[in-house]
Each structure stands twice: as structure tokens, then as C-alpha cells.
């Protein structure tokens, strides 16, 4: 009996996150075992580039694919290889995100990301980061081909990633055209523009993409279901970005993991768009004089104005209303099978503090 | 009879280049008529970005697709829509090239390209160029989906572009790891490394991609034919890049359309690799002291050394040998159908002066 006891492996229950992280390691190892003959130095750089930029943050985008499949067709997670493939698809989204973040940090001239130096700031990287952003995007399709090339939805998945990449690029472009570095033109900061930017630069790849991946994997073919997903996900995406903008100014820096800089960086965020909408003439002057400046005095002036305008309260009201709106969208539009996935996603973002 | 005469359209014979340019106009117009609702300002930027960066240079990559189809299965060019589709595929290669050039100019800190300022240097562009490079890549697949989505080789074409993009990214990375800006380490400049860089950063997308596109369009399915194409095209690619490096130093600037700067930019080019291979001890010292420096004296010292080492003659010899090697590769390996295409390509580059 002792022997039998000994030969039994202790039963370790892995969480989705554990499975997901293990899959990352396998994916990168297999990427670096390139079928092409490349010098070790090149492959080491690739490995480092992936590990520095991809497996960080909350990973909610990738995990949402697993969660979506779990709530719609859990049988797909029973078999190890099938579970791995769902993880790989989730990682494709995180590769895309990494590609956009590497590029975004260069364009925004950012210094840190997730508490460490931005990739392009590393002495061994610098301008190569531009190529790395393109490489990260390429890697999506290397991964996709490796693990999905015989999957019946292979083409649909590829087209989905292409389309989301294109939309995100357009969102980034519109964001930068609205708020160019070193140029303050607040007449462009309208709520309408804000909503358009946010939908394209954030909502599609952050919410619609994981949801559409999950729908595709579980075999949903009805285009109506994808339209509904788009409606719900774009609402969530706006909600998520408004929170992001609010947290940038009001969150505890220790919890958030960074000190917000949207005010001095002249960002077209929800707070300033809201302020411009309700400010009186003298308050408008304060905004025009102090927004987008780096001195402490200007930052304080803007923060004081936000207090004067009760923006924190307006945000709470927006959050509550938006939450209810999304809840009822889910109630009204989502079918029985997908409801759980949307509710899980909403739960992930509602009242978040980071 | 006079009337009939009058109503007859004068028969204008369009060259491949004319067809190709007309197709560009249609493609961009249809891209900008986005099914998504976007502000006019955004679409105007897209339009300008495409027109500034894509339809320039010799367009040999795109035209090679037409030429390949013409020599292997001319019937595909009889019908207007079918001809247009071949052109669109050719433009996909030019979009990819534009994406790489926009990114390359940022990374190389270049100032001009084809006699006009580099895209990222324009006051209205700047850092947005990073996003534009990614957007140009995205556009390939928008074009591909629009015109090939029901084509039996749709997936094969997409995978081909993915693979070539990935290989070019790896070539660019290896190039920059070999010759980082502002850092001179000539021990890395070996012929072996040079050949690897050139194959990946140039040969695949410049020669193999158009040839593989043409083979795919005319219905070649035998993987052996693609292997042969790879062998021939990688040889041509090396030949082409060696010429490029030679012309950078020795061509008439007026014919070339630019003043070469490889010496001062510390490029890992054929001439310096060759020089390092044959120089004696004191000549090596000259290279180490003067290569990669911007002062006129250093540039002259390197050019004098090149004369001393007879590099121009060595190049002529290389050109002749490489030409013969490629010719016999074509003779020996290419089948009857594809021979014409390879010969046309070789003719385009042999003894070129720009
Ligand atoms: Mg940013
Ligand atoms: Mg940004
Ligand atoms: Mg933010
Ligand atoms: Mg360059
Ligand atoms: Mg370069
Ligand atoms: Mg050159």
C-alpha cells in the first residue's frame, strides 16, 4: 500500500492562469526553435523580447478567451491539447497587445510601463523597438499557423485579427491626430471624438476580440451573435477607458502601480472632455492656461478645477449608469449560452481599482 | 462612315505599368471608402500616407508579379477584372515594402528617400510614422480580403505574406544587431553574416515573394517548384544587395538619385566586408580608424583604401560570376514554364545603374 501511495502523483489543480502561463512558456520555446537556421544571438533577442513585453499586466484579454470557452462549451477544456490551443489563441491577443504597447510607448515618449522601463528605453533595444513591434504582430500569425492551421475556423480567426489590428491602428491614429505631442488644441476634445477614439483604440481589441475568439472557438456561426458581441463589447470598452482615465487622476498610485500623467501629457481623456463640456467661461480659461503643462502648479490648478466641477461625483454617476446599461444590454441581447461570459467580463472591470 | 469613325474610341494600348498605376488609384479610393464610419480628416491622412509612401521607386516587385503571370499563363491578363486582381496582388508587395521603408527610415535616422523627405520627417507625421508602418502592413490584408477572399489560393497567399514579413523582420533585426547606430564593431562584419542579413532583409520579400505570388496565381502546387524559386531568388537577392552596396559608393549620384552614405553610416555592406577579408595589417588599421565616421577626411581615406584594394574590380568579377551562376541555376532548375520569368527578373537587375 505504501508503494502505491508513493507512486501516486500529488493531485495539483491548476488554475486557468497557471495553464495560461505554462502555455506561454511552451509557445515561446517553440517559436525560438525556429525551423529557419538563425544565429543564437538573434533567437536569444527574440526570446527576451517576448518575455519582457508579453506576459505581464492582468492578462484579462487572454484569460477572457478561456473564460468564454469555459462558460459556453467547457468540454473544449477537458483535453490538454485542446486547452492548450485555447490558451494559444488567448496569447495571440496578448501578442497583439504587446505589439501595440511597444509602439505606443515610443510614440507617446513614455518612460515606464508596468513599473519597469519601456522596452524601447533599454540600452540594448532603442530604435530596434520599431521593428520589434512589427515582429510581435508577425508572431501572432506564426503561432496561429502552428496551432490552428488545420482548424476549421483558421481563416476566420486570421481575418478577425487582421480586422482588429487595422481598427486599433485607426484608433491610435485618430488619438494622435487629436492630441499631438507638444501641441495643445482643446477645441478638438469633444465627447464625440473621445468616444470614437476609445472605441477604436481600446474597445475592439480589448473586449470584442477575446469575445469573438471565444464565440468562434465554440462554433457560433450566426453573424447576429457577433453583432451583439460588438455592441456589448464597445460599451464595455468605453466604460473601461473612462475608468482608466479616472484612475489616472484619482487612484492610489501604489494600487495603480504608476503615477498618472494624463494632465501634463495633454491627453484627450474623459475628465478633461467632461470638464470642457460643463466649465463656465473663467473655468475654461483655467483649462486652456494649465492643461498639458508639466509644472506642478499647473497640474494642481487642473486638479482643483476638477474638484470644483465635481468630476469625481460625475464619474461615479457615469460608472453606475454605464454599469446598468451594460447589464441590461446583456440581459436583453445576449443568448442563454453567452450571458455568463459577458457577466464575467463586466465583473472584471466594474469598481476596479487598477 | 465618318460617323462610325467618330464614335470609335481611339485604341490606346496600356503598358503593364499603366495598368498597374491605374489599379493603385482604384485600390486606394476603395480603401478610403471605408465601411466603418470615420472622420474625413482621418481618411484624408490615410489617403495621403498611401500616396506618399507606396507608388514610387521602380516598382519592380509589383510589376514582377504581372510579368510572371504574363510569361506563365497570359490568359489571366485577358479579362480586366482578372488583370486588376493580379495588379492588386502586386500592390500588396509594394504596401509591404512601404511598411518596411517607413520603419527602416525611422530606425536608420534617414533624412531623405527617393529624393523627398522621409515620411517620419514631415512635420505633420513624426512619431505617427511608427503607427503608419503597422497600418501599411494591415492594409495588405484589407486589400487581400477585398479582392481575393473567394480565390482558391486565398489562405496560401495570406500565409505567404505573413511568412515573408516575419523573415524580413528577422533580417532587419539581425542587420541592426550587427551594425547598431553609433557603435562600431567591425569584428561582426563577416561575409557569412552579410549573406544571412541580406537573404532575410532583402531577398525574400524582393525576389521570392513576387515569384511565389506569380506561381500561386498561375496554379503551381508542386512544393518543389517553390523550393527552386527560393534557391534562385535568394541568389538574385544577394546579387541585388551587393549591387546596391556597390552603387552606394561608386554610382553617379545623379543617376542613382541620392548620395550614398553607407561608409559614414557604418553599414555592414559588401565593400567593407570584402575589404576586411583581404586587407593587410596596416590597411585594417585604416578601416578601424575611419569607417563609420562622418568627417570628409575619413570618408576619403576609406574610398582611397577601396581603390588600393581594387574593390571595384573585385565587384565586377563578383557581378560576372554571380550572373553566370544565376543563369545556370535557371537553366538547370527552372522548368520550361517559369524560365521566362526568372530570365526577365535577372535582366532587370544585371548591370543596373540605379
Ligand atoms: Mg501611451
Ligand atoms: Mg498613445
Ligand atoms: Mg491611461
Ligand atoms: Mg535604411
Ligand atoms: Mg536599415
Ligand atoms: Mg543601400
GROMACS .gro file of C-alpha atoms in nm, chain A residues 31 34-39 41-43 45-46 99-100 103-104 106-109 127-135 137-139 141-142 145 149 154-155 158-159 162-163 165-170 172-174 176-177 180-181 188 193 196 199-200 204 230, chain B residues 31 34-39 41-43 45-46 99-100 103-104 106-109 127-135 137-139 141-142 145 149 154-155 158-159 162-163 165-170 172-174 176-177 180-181 188 193 196 199-200 204 230:
model
  124
   31UNK     CA    1   0.896   2.995  -3.154
   34UNK     CA    2   1.279   2.827  -3.548
   35UNK     CA    3   1.278   2.596  -3.849
   36UNK     CA    4   1.498   2.854  -4.020
   37UNK     CA    5   1.864   2.847  -3.925
   38UNK     CA    6   1.936   3.159  -3.723
   39UNK     CA    7   2.228   3.264  -3.504
   41UNK     CA    8   2.217   3.574  -3.058
   42UNK     CA    9   1.916   3.653  -3.274
   43UNK     CA   10   1.699   3.386  -3.116
   45UNK     CA   11   1.692   3.851  -2.852
   46UNK     CA   12   1.356   3.721  -2.974
   99UNK     CA   13   0.288   4.499  -3.023
  100UNK     CA   14   0.064   4.799  -2.969
  103UNK     CA   15   0.475   5.107  -3.042
  104UNK     CA   16   0.255   5.327  -2.824
  106UNK     CA   17   0.767   5.501  -2.847
  107UNK     CA   18   0.506   5.736  -2.990
  108UNK     CA   19   0.396   5.872  -2.651
  109UNK     CA   20   0.760   5.906  -2.542
  127UNK     CA   21   1.515   5.206  -3.228
  128UNK     CA   22   1.500   4.831  -3.279
  129UNK     CA   23   1.174   4.851  -3.085
  130UNK     CA   24   1.000   4.977  -3.401
  131UNK     CA   25   1.092   4.654  -3.574
  132UNK     CA   26   1.004   4.457  -3.261
  133UNK     CA   27   0.651   4.596  -3.263
  134UNK     CA   28   0.614   4.467  -3.619
  135UNK     CA   29   0.774   4.138  -3.522
  137UNK     CA   30   0.249   4.128  -3.478
  138UNK     CA   31   0.412   3.877  -3.716
  139UNK     CA   32   0.444   3.629  -3.435
  141UNK     CA   33   0.040   3.452  -3.729
  142UNK     CA   34   0.332   3.221  -3.672
  145UNK     CA   35  -0.041   2.882  -3.820
  149UNK     CA   36  -0.362   2.562  -3.941
  154UNK     CA   37  -0.847   2.912  -3.917
  155UNK     CA   38  -0.930   3.170  -4.186
  158UNK     CA   39  -0.686   3.524  -3.911
  159UNK     CA   40  -0.932   3.769  -4.062
  162UNK     CA   41  -0.633   4.145  -3.923
  163UNK     CA   42  -0.950   4.344  -3.886
  165UNK     CA   43  -0.532   4.525  -3.586
  166UNK     CA   44  -0.648   4.762  -3.857
  167UNK     CA   45  -0.918   4.913  -3.635
  168UNK     CA   46  -0.674   4.962  -3.348
  169UNK     CA   47  -0.427   5.133  -3.584
  170UNK     CA   48  -0.701   5.370  -3.694
  172UNK     CA   49  -0.425   5.514  -3.248
  173UNK     CA   50  -0.400   5.744  -3.548
  174UNK     CA   51  -0.714   5.935  -3.454
  176UNK     CA   52  -0.260   6.110  -3.208
  177UNK     CA   53  -0.427   6.342  -3.458
  180UNK     CA   54  -0.029   6.554  -3.090
  181UNK     CA   55   0.268   6.563  -2.853
  188UNK     CA   56  -1.073   6.903  -3.057
  193UNK     CA   57  -1.435   6.239  -3.065
  196UNK     CA   58  -1.474   5.735  -3.139
  199UNK     CA   59  -1.393   5.251  -2.939
  200UNK     CA   60  -1.121   5.202  -3.198
  204UNK     CA   61  -1.223   4.636  -3.024
  230UNK     CA   62  -1.976   4.412  -3.086
  385UNK     CA   63  -0.967   5.170  -4.909
  388UNK     CA   64  -1.412   5.257  -4.553
  389UNK     CA   65  -1.720   5.064  -4.448
  390UNK     CA   66  -1.657   5.195  -4.098
  391UNK     CA   67  -1.770   5.549  -4.029
  392UNK     CA   68  -1.458   5.760  -3.990
  393UNK     CA   69  -1.399   6.136  -3.985
  395UNK     CA   70  -0.965   6.408  -4.160
  396UNK     CA   71  -0.864   6.052  -4.072
  397UNK     CA   72  -0.941   5.918  -4.419
  399UNK     CA   73  -0.448   6.119  -4.374
  400UNK     CA   74  -0.473   5.755  -4.482
  453UNK     CA   75   0.575   4.949  -4.446
  454UNK     CA   76   0.935   4.834  -4.413
  457UNK     CA   77   1.002   5.182  -4.035
  458UNK     CA   78   1.357   5.146  -4.168
  460UNK     CA   79   1.293   5.586  -3.861
  461UNK     CA   80   1.536   5.325  -3.730
  462UNK     CA   81   1.824   5.435  -3.954
  463UNK     CA   82   1.751   5.802  -3.877
  481UNK     CA   83   0.608   5.967  -3.438
  482UNK     CA   84   0.281   5.871  -3.604
  483UNK     CA   85   0.501   5.706  -3.868
  484UNK     CA   86   0.551   5.411  -3.631
  485UNK     CA   87   0.178   5.350  -3.636
  486UNK     CA   88   0.170   5.415  -4.010
  487UNK     CA   89   0.422   5.138  -4.072
  488UNK     CA   90   0.191   4.899  -3.887
  489UNK     CA   91  -0.108   5.039  -4.073
  491UNK     CA   92   0.103   4.621  -4.316
  492UNK     CA   93  -0.260   4.595  -4.207
  493UNK     CA   94  -0.371   4.735  -4.538
  495UNK     CA   95  -0.476   4.215  -4.567
  496UNK     CA   96  -0.760   4.458  -4.620
  499UNK     CA   97  -0.956   4.018  -4.831
  503UNK     CA   98  -1.144   3.639  -5.034
  508UNK     CA   99  -0.654   3.299  -5.054
  509UNK     CA  100  -0.512   3.122  -4.747
  512UNK     CA  101  -0.203   3.523  -4.672
  513UNK     CA  102   0.039   3.273  -4.524
  516UNK     CA  103   0.291   3.650  -4.313
  517UNK     CA  104   0.596   3.434  -4.358
  519UNK     CA  105   0.700   3.968  -4.325
  520UNK     CA  106   0.837   3.761  -4.040
  521UNK     CA  107   1.154   3.677  -4.232
  522UNK     CA  108   1.212   4.040  -4.327
  523UNK     CA  109   1.166   4.146  -3.963
  524UNK     CA  110   1.428   3.892  -3.860
  526UNK     CA  111   1.615   4.379  -4.012
  527UNK     CA  112   1.681   4.274  -3.654
  528UNK     CA  113   1.998   4.089  -3.746
  530UNK     CA  114   2.063   4.624  -3.661
  531UNK     CA  115   2.226   4.386  -3.415
  534UNK     CA  116   2.390   4.944  -3.424
  535UNK     CA  117   2.373   5.318  -3.480
  542UNK     CA  118   3.100   4.138  -3.667
  547UNK     CA  119   2.683   3.736  -4.155
  550UNK     CA  120   2.250   3.593  -4.385
  553UNK     CA  121   1.892   3.697  -4.760
  554UNK     CA  122   1.644   3.778  -4.486
  558UNK     CA  123   1.279   3.705  -4.958
  584UNK     CA  124   1.362   3.011  -5.321
   0.00000   0.00000   0.00000
